[in-house]
Coordinates of C-alpha atoms and ligand atoms in Angstrom, one line a residue:
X1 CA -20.4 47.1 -15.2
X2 CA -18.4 43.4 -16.1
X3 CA -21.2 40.9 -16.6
X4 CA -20.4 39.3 -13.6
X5 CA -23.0 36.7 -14.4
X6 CA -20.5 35.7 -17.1
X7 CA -17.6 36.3 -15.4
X8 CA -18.7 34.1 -12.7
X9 CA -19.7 30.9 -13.1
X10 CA -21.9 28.3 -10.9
X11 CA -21.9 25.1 -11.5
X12 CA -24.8 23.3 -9.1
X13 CA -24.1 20.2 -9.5
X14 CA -20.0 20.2 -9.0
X15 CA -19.0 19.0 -5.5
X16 CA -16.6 22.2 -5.3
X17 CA -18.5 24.0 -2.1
X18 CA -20.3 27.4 -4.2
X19 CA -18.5 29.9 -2.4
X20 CA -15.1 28.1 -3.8
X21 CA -16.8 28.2 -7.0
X22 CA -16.7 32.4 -7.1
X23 CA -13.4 32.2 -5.6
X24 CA -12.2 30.8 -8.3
X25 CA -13.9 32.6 -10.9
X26 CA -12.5 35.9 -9.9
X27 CA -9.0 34.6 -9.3
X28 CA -9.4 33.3 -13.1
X29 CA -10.4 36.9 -14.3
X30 CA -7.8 38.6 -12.2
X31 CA -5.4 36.0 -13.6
X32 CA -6.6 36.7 -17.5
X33 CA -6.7 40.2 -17.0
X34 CA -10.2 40.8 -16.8
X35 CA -10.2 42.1 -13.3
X36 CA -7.0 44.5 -13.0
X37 CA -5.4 45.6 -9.9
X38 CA -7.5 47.7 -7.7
X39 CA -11.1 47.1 -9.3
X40 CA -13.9 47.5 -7.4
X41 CA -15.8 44.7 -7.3
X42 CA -19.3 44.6 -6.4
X43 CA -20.8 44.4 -3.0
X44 CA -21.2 41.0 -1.4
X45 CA -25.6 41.9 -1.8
X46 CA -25.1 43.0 -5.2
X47 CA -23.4 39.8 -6.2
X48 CA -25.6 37.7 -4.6
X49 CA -28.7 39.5 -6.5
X50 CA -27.2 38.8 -9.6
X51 CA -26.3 35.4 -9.0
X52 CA -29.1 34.6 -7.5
X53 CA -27.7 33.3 -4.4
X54 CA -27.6 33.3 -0.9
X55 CA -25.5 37.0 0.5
X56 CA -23.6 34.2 3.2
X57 CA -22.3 32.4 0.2
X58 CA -20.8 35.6 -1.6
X59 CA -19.3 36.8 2.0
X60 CA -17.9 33.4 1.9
X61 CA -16.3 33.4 -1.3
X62 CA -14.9 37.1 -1.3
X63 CA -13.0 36.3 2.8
X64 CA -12.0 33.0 0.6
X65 CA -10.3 35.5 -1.8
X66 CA -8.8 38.1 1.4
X67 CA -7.2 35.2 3.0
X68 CA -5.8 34.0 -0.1
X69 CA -4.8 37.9 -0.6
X70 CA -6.5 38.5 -4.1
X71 CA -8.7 41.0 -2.8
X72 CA -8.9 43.6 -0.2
X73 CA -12.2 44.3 1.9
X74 CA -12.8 47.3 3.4
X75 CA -15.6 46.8 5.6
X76 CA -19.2 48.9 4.7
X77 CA -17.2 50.6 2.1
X78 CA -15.3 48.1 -0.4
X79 CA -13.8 45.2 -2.0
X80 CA -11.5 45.6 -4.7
X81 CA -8.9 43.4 -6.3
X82 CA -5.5 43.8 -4.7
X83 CA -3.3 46.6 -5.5
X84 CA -0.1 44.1 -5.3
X85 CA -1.4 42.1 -8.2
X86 CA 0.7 41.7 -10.9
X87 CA -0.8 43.2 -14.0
X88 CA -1.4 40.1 -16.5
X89 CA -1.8 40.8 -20.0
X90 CA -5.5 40.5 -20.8
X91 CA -6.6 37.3 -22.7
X92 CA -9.4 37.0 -25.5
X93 CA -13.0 37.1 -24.1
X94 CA -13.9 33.0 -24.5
X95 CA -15.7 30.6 -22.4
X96 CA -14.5 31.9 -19.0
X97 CA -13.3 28.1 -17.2
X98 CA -13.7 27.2 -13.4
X99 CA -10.6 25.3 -13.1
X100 CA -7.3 25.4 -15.1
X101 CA -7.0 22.1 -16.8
X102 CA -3.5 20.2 -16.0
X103 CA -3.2 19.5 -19.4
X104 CA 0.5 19.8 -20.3
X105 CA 2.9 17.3 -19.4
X106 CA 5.9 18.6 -17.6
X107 CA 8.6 19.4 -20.3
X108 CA 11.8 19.7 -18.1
X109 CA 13.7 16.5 -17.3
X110 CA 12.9 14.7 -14.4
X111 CA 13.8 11.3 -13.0
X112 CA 11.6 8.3 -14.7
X113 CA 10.8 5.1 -12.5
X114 CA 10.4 2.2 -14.3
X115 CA 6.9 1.1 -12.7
X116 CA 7.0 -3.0 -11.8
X117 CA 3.4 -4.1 -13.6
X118 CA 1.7 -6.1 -11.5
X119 CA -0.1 -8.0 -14.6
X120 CA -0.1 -6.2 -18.2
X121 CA -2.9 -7.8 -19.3
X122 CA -4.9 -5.9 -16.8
X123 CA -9.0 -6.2 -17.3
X124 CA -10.5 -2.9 -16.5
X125 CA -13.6 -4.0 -15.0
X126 CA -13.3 -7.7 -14.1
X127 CA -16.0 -9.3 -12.0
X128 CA -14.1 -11.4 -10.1
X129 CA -9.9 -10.3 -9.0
X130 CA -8.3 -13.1 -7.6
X131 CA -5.6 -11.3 -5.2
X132 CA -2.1 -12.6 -4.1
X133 CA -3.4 -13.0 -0.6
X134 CA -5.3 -9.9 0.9
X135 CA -7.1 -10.4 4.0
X136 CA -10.9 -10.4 4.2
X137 CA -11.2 -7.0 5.5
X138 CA -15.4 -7.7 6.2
X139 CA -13.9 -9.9 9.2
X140 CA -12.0 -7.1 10.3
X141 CA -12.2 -4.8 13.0
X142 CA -12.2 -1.8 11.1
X143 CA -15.5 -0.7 13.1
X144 CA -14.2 -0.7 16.7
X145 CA -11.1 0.6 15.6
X146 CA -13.0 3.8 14.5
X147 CA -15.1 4.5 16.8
X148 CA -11.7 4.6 19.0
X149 CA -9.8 6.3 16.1
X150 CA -13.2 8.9 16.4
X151 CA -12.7 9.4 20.4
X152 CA -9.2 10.2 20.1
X153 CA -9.6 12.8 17.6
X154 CA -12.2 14.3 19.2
X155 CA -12.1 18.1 20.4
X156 CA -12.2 17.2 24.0
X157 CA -8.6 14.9 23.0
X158 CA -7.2 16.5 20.0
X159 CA -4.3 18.9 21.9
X160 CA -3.5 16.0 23.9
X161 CA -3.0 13.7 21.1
X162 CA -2.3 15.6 18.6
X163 CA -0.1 14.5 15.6
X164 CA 3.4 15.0 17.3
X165 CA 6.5 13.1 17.5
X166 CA 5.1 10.5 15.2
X167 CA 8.2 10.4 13.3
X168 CA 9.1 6.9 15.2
X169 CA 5.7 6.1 15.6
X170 CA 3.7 6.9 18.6
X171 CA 5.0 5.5 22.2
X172 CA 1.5 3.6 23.1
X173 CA 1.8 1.8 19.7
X174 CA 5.6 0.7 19.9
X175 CA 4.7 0.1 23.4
X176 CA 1.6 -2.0 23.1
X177 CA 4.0 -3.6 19.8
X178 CA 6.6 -4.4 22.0
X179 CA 4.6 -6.6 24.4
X180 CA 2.5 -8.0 21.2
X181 CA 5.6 -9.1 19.6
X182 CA 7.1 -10.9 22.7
X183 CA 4.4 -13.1 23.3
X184 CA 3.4 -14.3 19.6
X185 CA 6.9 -14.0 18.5
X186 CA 9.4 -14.3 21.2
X187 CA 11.3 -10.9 20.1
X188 CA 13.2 -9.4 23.8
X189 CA 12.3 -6.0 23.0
X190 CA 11.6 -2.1 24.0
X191 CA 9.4 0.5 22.1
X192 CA 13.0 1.8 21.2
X193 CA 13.6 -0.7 18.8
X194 CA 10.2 -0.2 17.2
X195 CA 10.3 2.5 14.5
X196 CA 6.3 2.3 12.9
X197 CA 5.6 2.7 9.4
X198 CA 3.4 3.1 6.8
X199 CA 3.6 -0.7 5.6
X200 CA 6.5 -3.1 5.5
X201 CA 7.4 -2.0 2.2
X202 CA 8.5 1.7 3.7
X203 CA 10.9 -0.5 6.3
X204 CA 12.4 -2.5 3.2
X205 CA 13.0 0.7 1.5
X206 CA 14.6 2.6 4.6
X207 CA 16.6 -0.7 5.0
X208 CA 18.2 -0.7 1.4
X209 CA 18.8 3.2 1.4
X210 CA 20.9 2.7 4.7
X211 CA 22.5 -0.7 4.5
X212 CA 23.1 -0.9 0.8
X213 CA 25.7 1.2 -1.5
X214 CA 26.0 1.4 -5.3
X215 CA 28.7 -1.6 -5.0
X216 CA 26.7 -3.5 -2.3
X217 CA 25.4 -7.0 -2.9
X218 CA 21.8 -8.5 -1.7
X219 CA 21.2 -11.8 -2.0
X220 CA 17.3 -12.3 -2.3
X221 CA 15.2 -15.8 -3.5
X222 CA 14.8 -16.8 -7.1
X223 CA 11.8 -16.1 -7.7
X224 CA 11.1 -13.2 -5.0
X225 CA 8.5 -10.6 -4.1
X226 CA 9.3 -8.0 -7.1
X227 CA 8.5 -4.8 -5.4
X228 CA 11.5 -6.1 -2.6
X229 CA 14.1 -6.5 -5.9
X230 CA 12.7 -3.2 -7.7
X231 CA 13.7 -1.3 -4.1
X232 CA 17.0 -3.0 -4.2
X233 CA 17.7 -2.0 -7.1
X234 CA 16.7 1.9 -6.8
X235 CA 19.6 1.6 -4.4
X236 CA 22.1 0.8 -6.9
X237 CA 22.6 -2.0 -5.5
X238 CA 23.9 -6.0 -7.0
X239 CA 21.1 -8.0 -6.5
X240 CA 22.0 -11.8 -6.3
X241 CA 19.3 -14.7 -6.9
X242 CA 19.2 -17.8 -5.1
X243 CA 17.5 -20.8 -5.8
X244 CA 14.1 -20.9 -3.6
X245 CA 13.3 -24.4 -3.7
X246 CA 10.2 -26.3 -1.0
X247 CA 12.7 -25.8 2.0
X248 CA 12.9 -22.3 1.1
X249 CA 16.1 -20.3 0.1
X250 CA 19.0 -22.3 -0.6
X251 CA 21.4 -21.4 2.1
X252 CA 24.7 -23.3 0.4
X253 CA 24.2 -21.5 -2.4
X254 CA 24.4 -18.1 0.2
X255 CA 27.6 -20.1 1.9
X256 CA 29.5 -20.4 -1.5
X257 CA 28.6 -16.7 -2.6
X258 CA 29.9 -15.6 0.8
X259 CA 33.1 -17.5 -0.1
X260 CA 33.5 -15.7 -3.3
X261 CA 32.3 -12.1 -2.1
X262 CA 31.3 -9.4 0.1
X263 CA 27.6 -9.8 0.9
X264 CA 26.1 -7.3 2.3
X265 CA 22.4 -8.4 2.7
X266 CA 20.1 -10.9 2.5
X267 CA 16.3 -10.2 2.2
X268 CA 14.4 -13.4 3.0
X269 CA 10.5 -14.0 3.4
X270 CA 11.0 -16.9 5.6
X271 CA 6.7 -17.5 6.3
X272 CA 5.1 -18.2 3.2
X273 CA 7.8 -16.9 0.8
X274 CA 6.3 -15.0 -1.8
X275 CA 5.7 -15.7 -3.8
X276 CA 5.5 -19.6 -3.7
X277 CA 4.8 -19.6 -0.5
X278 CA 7.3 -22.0 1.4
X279 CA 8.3 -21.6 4.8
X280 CA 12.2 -21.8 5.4
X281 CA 13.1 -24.9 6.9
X282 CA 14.8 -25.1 10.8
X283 CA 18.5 -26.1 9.6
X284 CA 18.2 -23.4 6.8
X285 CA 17.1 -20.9 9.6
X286 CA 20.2 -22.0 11.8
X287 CA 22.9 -22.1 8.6
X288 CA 21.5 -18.3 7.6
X289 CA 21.6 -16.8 11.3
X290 CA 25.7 -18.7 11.5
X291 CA 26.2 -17.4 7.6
X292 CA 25.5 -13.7 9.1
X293 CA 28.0 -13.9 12.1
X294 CA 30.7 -15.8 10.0
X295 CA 30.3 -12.9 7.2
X296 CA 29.1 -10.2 8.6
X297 CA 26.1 -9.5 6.7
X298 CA 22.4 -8.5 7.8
X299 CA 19.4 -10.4 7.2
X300 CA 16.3 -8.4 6.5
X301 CA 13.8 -10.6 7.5
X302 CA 10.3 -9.9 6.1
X303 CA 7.5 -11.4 7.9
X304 CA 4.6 -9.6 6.4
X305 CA 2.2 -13.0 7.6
X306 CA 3.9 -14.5 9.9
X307 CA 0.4 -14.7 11.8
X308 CA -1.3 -17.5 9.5
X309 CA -0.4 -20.9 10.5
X310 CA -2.9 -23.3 10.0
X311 CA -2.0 -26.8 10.4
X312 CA 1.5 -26.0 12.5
X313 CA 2.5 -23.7 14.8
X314 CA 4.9 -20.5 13.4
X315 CA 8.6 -20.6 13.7
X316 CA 9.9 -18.3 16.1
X317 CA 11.3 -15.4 13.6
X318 CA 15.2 -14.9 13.3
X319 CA 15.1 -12.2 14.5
X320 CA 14.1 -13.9 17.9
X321 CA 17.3 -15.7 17.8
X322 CA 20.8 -15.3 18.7
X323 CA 21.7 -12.7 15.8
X324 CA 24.2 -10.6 17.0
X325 CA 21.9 -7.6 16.4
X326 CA 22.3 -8.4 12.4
X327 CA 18.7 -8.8 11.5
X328 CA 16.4 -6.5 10.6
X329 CA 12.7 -8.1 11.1
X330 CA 9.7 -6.4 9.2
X331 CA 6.3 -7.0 10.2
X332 CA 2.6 -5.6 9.0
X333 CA -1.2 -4.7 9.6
X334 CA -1.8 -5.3 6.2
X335 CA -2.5 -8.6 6.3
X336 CA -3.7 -8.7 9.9
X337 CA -6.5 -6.1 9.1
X338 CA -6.4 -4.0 6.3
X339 CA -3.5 -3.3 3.5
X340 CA -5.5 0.6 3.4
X341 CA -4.6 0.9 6.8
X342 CA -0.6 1.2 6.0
X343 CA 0.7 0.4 9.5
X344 CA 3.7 -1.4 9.4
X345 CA 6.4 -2.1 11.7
X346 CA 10.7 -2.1 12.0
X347 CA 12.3 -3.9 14.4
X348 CA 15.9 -3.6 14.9
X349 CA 19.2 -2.5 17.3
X350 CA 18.3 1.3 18.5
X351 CA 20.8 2.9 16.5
X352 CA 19.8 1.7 13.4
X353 CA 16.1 2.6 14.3
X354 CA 17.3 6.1 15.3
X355 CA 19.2 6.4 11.5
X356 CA 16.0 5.3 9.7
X357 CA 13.9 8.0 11.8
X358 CA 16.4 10.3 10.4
X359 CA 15.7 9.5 7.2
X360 CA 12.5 8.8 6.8
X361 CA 11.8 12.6 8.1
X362 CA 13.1 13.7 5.2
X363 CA 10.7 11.9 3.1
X364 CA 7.5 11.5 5.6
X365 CA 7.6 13.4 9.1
X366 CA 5.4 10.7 10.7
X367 CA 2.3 9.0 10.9
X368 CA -1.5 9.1 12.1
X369 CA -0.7 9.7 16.0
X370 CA -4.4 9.0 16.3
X371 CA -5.1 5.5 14.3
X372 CA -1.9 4.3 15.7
X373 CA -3.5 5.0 19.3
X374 CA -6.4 2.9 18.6
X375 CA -4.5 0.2 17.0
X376 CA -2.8 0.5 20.4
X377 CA -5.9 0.5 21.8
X378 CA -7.0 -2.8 20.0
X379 CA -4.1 -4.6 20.6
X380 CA -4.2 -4.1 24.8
X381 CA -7.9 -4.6 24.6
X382 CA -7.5 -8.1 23.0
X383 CA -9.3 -7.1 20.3
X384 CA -6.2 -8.3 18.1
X385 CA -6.2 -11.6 19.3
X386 CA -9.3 -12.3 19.2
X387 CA -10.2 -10.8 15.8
X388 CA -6.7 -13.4 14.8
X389 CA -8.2 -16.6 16.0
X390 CA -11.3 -16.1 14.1
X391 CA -9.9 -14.7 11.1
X392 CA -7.0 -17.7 11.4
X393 CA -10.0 -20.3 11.8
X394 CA -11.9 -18.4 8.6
X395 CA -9.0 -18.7 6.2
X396 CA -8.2 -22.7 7.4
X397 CA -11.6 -23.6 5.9
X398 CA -11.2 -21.3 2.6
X399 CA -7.5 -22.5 1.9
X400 CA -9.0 -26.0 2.8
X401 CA -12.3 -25.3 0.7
X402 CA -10.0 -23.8 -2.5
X403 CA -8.1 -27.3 -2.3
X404 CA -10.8 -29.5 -2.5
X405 CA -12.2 -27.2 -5.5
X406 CA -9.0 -27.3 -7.3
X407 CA -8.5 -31.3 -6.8
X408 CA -12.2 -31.2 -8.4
X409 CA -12.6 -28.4 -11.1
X410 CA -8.9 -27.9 -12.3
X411 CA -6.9 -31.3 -11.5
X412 CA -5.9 -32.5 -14.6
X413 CA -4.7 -28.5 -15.7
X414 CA -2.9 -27.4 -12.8
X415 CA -0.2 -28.4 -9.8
X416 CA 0.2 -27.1 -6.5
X417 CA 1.4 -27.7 -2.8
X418 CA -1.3 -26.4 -0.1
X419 CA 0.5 -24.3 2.4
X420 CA 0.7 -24.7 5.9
X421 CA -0.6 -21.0 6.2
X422 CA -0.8 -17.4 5.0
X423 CA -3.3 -16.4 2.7
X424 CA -2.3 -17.6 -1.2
X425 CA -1.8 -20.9 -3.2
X426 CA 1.2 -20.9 -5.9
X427 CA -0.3 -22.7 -9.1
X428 CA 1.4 -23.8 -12.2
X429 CA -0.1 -24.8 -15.0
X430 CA 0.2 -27.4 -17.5
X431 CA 3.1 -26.8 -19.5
X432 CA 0.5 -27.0 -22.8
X433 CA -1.4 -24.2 -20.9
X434 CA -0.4 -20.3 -21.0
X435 CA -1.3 -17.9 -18.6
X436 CA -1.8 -15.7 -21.1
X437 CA -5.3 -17.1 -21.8
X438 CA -6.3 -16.4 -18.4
X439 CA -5.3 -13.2 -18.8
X440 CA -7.0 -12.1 -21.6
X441 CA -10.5 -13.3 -20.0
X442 CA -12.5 -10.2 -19.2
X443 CA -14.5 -11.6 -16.3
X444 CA -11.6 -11.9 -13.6
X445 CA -8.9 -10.2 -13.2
X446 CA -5.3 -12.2 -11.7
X447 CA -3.4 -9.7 -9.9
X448 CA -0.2 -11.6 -9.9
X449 CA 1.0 -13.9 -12.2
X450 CA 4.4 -14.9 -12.8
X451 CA 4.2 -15.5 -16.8
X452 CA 7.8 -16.8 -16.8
X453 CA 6.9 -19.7 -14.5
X454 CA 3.6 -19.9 -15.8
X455 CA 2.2 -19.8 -12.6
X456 CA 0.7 -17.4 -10.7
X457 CA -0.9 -16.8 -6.7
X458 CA -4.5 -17.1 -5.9
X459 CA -5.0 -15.6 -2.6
X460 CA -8.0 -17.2 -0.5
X461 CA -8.5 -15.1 2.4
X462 CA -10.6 -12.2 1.0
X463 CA -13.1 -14.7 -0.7
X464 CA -16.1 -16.8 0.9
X465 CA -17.1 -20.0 -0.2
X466 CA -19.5 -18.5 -3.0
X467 CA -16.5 -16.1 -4.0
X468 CA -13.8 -18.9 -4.1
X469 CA -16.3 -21.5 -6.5
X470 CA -17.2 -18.5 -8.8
X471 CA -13.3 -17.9 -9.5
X472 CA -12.6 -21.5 -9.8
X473 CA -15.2 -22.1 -12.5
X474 CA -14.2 -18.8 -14.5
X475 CA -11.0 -20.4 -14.4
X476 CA -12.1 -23.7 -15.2
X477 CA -14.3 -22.2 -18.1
X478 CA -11.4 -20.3 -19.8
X479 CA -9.3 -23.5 -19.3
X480 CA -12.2 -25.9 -21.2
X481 CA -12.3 -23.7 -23.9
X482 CA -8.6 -23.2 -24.8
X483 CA -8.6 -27.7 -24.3
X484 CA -11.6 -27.5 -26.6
X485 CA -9.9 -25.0 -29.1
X486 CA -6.8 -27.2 -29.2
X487 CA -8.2 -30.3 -29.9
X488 CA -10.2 -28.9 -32.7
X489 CA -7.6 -27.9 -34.4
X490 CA -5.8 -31.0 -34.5
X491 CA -8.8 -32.5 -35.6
Ligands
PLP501 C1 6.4 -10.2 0.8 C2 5.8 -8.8 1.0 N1 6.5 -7.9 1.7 C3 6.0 -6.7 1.9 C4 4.8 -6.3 1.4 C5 4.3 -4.9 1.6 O1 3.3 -4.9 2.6 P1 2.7 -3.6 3.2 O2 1.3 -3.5 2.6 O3 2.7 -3.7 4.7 O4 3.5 -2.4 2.7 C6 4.0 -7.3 0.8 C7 2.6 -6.9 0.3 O5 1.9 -7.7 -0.2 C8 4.5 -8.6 0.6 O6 3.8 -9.5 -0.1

């Protein structure tokens, strides 16, 4: 008799579920050989003897192994490894192994992506991460959303909610959307032109696969968010900088580019631009949505905070303007409750929506029917606003609390502008300070800087008051010391 004590191996303490654990044994020995086709294998009571475990367990395992077609059971007579296995040449007896190690790297070509690195001089375990503006997600709603999420997947619901037709998100949601985004943002719109996502950042990439060719050219704001230019470019497309300056992007530079060549796109962040954080002015707004008619070229508009405003009200987006049906506005939950929720938002003209359906079936069929229904659920309930004005009220006195400890702790190192909202201050540093010194501490961690500029973003949603002073004198710290260092050595 095999030494099926050997053969099969338990590991208590592994979170693989026992019964997986013998499955996997004997699909490792009929893999090496050990076990050939049509071997009986011992009875389900036997087994259990042996391995001193519970009969149920065994039973368990061995209907793991008939439904997975590796063995055959023949009720009060049998079980035997399948005749329609393959005979595999017999390895050495060795250490018999649970799980095949994915040890090999893949030696046939495949595509490589060049990865964007958020900060190379990442810390591993840092104390303190100063974000580029995450919400605070203790403030959110996560809990009633939940316990929605939890009725709707319930049995007594699941065949009438299940997961279909998600691929444009579900109606409730683009429904419940619609309304939301008419009265915070003016936008005249159906569930039709709503196509729900998983994050802006899908709706940016659908937009650049469908409205940009190898020879197309996007215009986008010098600096810009990177991930936005790294999609641009995956679609082959000519990516054109323009100066973003405190008015935002420079829209006679965007006229004299027109005059000289086919633009296709432009991709502006015109809340908060990121990342420095300026809002677009009105005139620039008006001269962009006039530049698009006169030349024919959309104007992805991403407004992934548009719901921060602190010491003004928001500018009605583009998109809620006159456009001709040329922009393409992007919105977010990420900031409003959760960037692990990944719900996002599209709106544009329905036949554009109905393209990017297309095509985003072929990469992702649809979404979670179910989380989008209670995010319906939390929007027609109020929850939303409500969970807004507090969260909008929250972040004031943070972004207000972070400027007062900056004027303190970091005057004479730093410069800044407070902005009117959204979650994140663009700093710059002293042009005898590097970022680089910041980012070799090993207590926080800066998840975006922008070495180049030497500046970087220090979001101030997700920290309290405590939080917020504990970065700032890190900061400070690591600033005194390289001050200290310098001075010594001129000494
Ligand atoms: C300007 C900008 N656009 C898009 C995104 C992507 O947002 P999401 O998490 O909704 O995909 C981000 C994320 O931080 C962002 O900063």
């Amino acid at each position: 008799m095999l030494p099926y004590e050997h053969l099969i191996i338990i590991d208590k303490k592994s979170k693989l579920p026992i019964y997986r654990q013998i499955a996997l044994s004997i699909i490792n020995a009929i893999r090496n050989g050990t076990l050939k086709a049509g071997t009986h294998l011992l009875s389900s009571r036997e087994l259990a003897r042996i391995l001193a475990l519970h009969r149920k367990t065994v039973v368990c395992g061995y209907e793991e192994l008939e439904a997975q077609d590796w063995i055959k059971i023949v009720p009060r007579k049998y079980v035997a490894v399948s005749e329609h296995i393959p005979l595999l040449k017999p390895q050495n007896w060795g250490e018999p192994s649970i799980l095949i190690p994915y040890e090999n790297d893949l030696n046939i070509p495949f595509r490589i992506i060049e990865e964007h690195k958020i900060n190379e001089n990442t810390v591993s375990h840092p104390d303190i991460i100063i974000d580029d503006g995450y919400p605070d997600v203790r403030l959110s709603p996560i809990d009633d959303l939940l316990k929605t999420y939890r009725k709707l997947a319930s049995k007594k619901h699941t065949i009438k909610n299940a997961n279909i037709r998600t691929t444009q998100g579900t109606l409730k949601l683009r429904e419940e959307l619609a309304t939301y985004l008419s009265l915070t943002r003016g936008l005249n719109i159906s569930g039709d032109n709503i196509l729900i996502t998983h994050g802006a950042q899908i709706s940016i990439y659908l937009s650049a696969q469908l409205l940009l060719k190898p020879s197309s050219n996007i215009i986008v704001g010098k600096p810009n968010y990177p991930v936005a230019n790294k999609t641009f470019e995956e679609a082959q497309s000519n990516i054109i900088e323009v100066n973003v300056d405190e008015k935002g992007i420079n829209t006679d530079m965007i006229e004299k580019i027109c005059r000289e060549k086919k633009v296709d796109a432009v991709y502006v962040i015109p809340h908060h631009h990121y990342p420095t954080t300026v809002t677009l002015s009105v005139e620039r707004r008006i001269k962009l949505l006039e530049l698009s008619k006169q030349f024919s070229f959309v104007i992805i508009e991403d407004d992934y905070d548009y719901d921060y405003h602190y010491t003004s009200s928001p500018y009605l987006p583009l998109a809620s303007s006159n456009h001709n049906g040329n922009v393409i506005y992007i919105g977010s939950f990420s900031k409003l409750l959760d960037p692990a929720l990944r719900i996002g938002f599209m709106v544009a003209p329905k036949n554009f929506i109905e393209q990017c359906k297309a095509f985003r079936k072929i990469i992702d069929v649809g979404g979670d029917g179910y989380m989008q229904n209670a995010l319906a659920f939390l929007i027609k309930e109020g929850e939303l606003k409500r969970h807004l004005k507090k969260a909008k009220k929250c972040y004031h006195e943070r972004r207000d609390f972070l400027d007062s400890l900056l004027k303190e702790k970091l005057g004479q190192y730093i410069s800044y502008n407070l902005p009117t909202g959204g979650m994140a201050v663009w700093i710059t540093l002293n042009k005898e300070l590097s970022l680089e010194q910041l980012q070799r501490n090993e207590s926080f961690q800066i998840i975006r800087t922008y070495n180049e500029l030497n500046s970087f973003r220090f979001g101030f949603a997700s920290m309290n008051e405590q939080e917020l002073e504990c970065a700032v004198n890190e900061i400070e710290k690591e600033l005194i010391k390289k001050i200290t260092y310098s001075s010594d050595h001129v000494k």
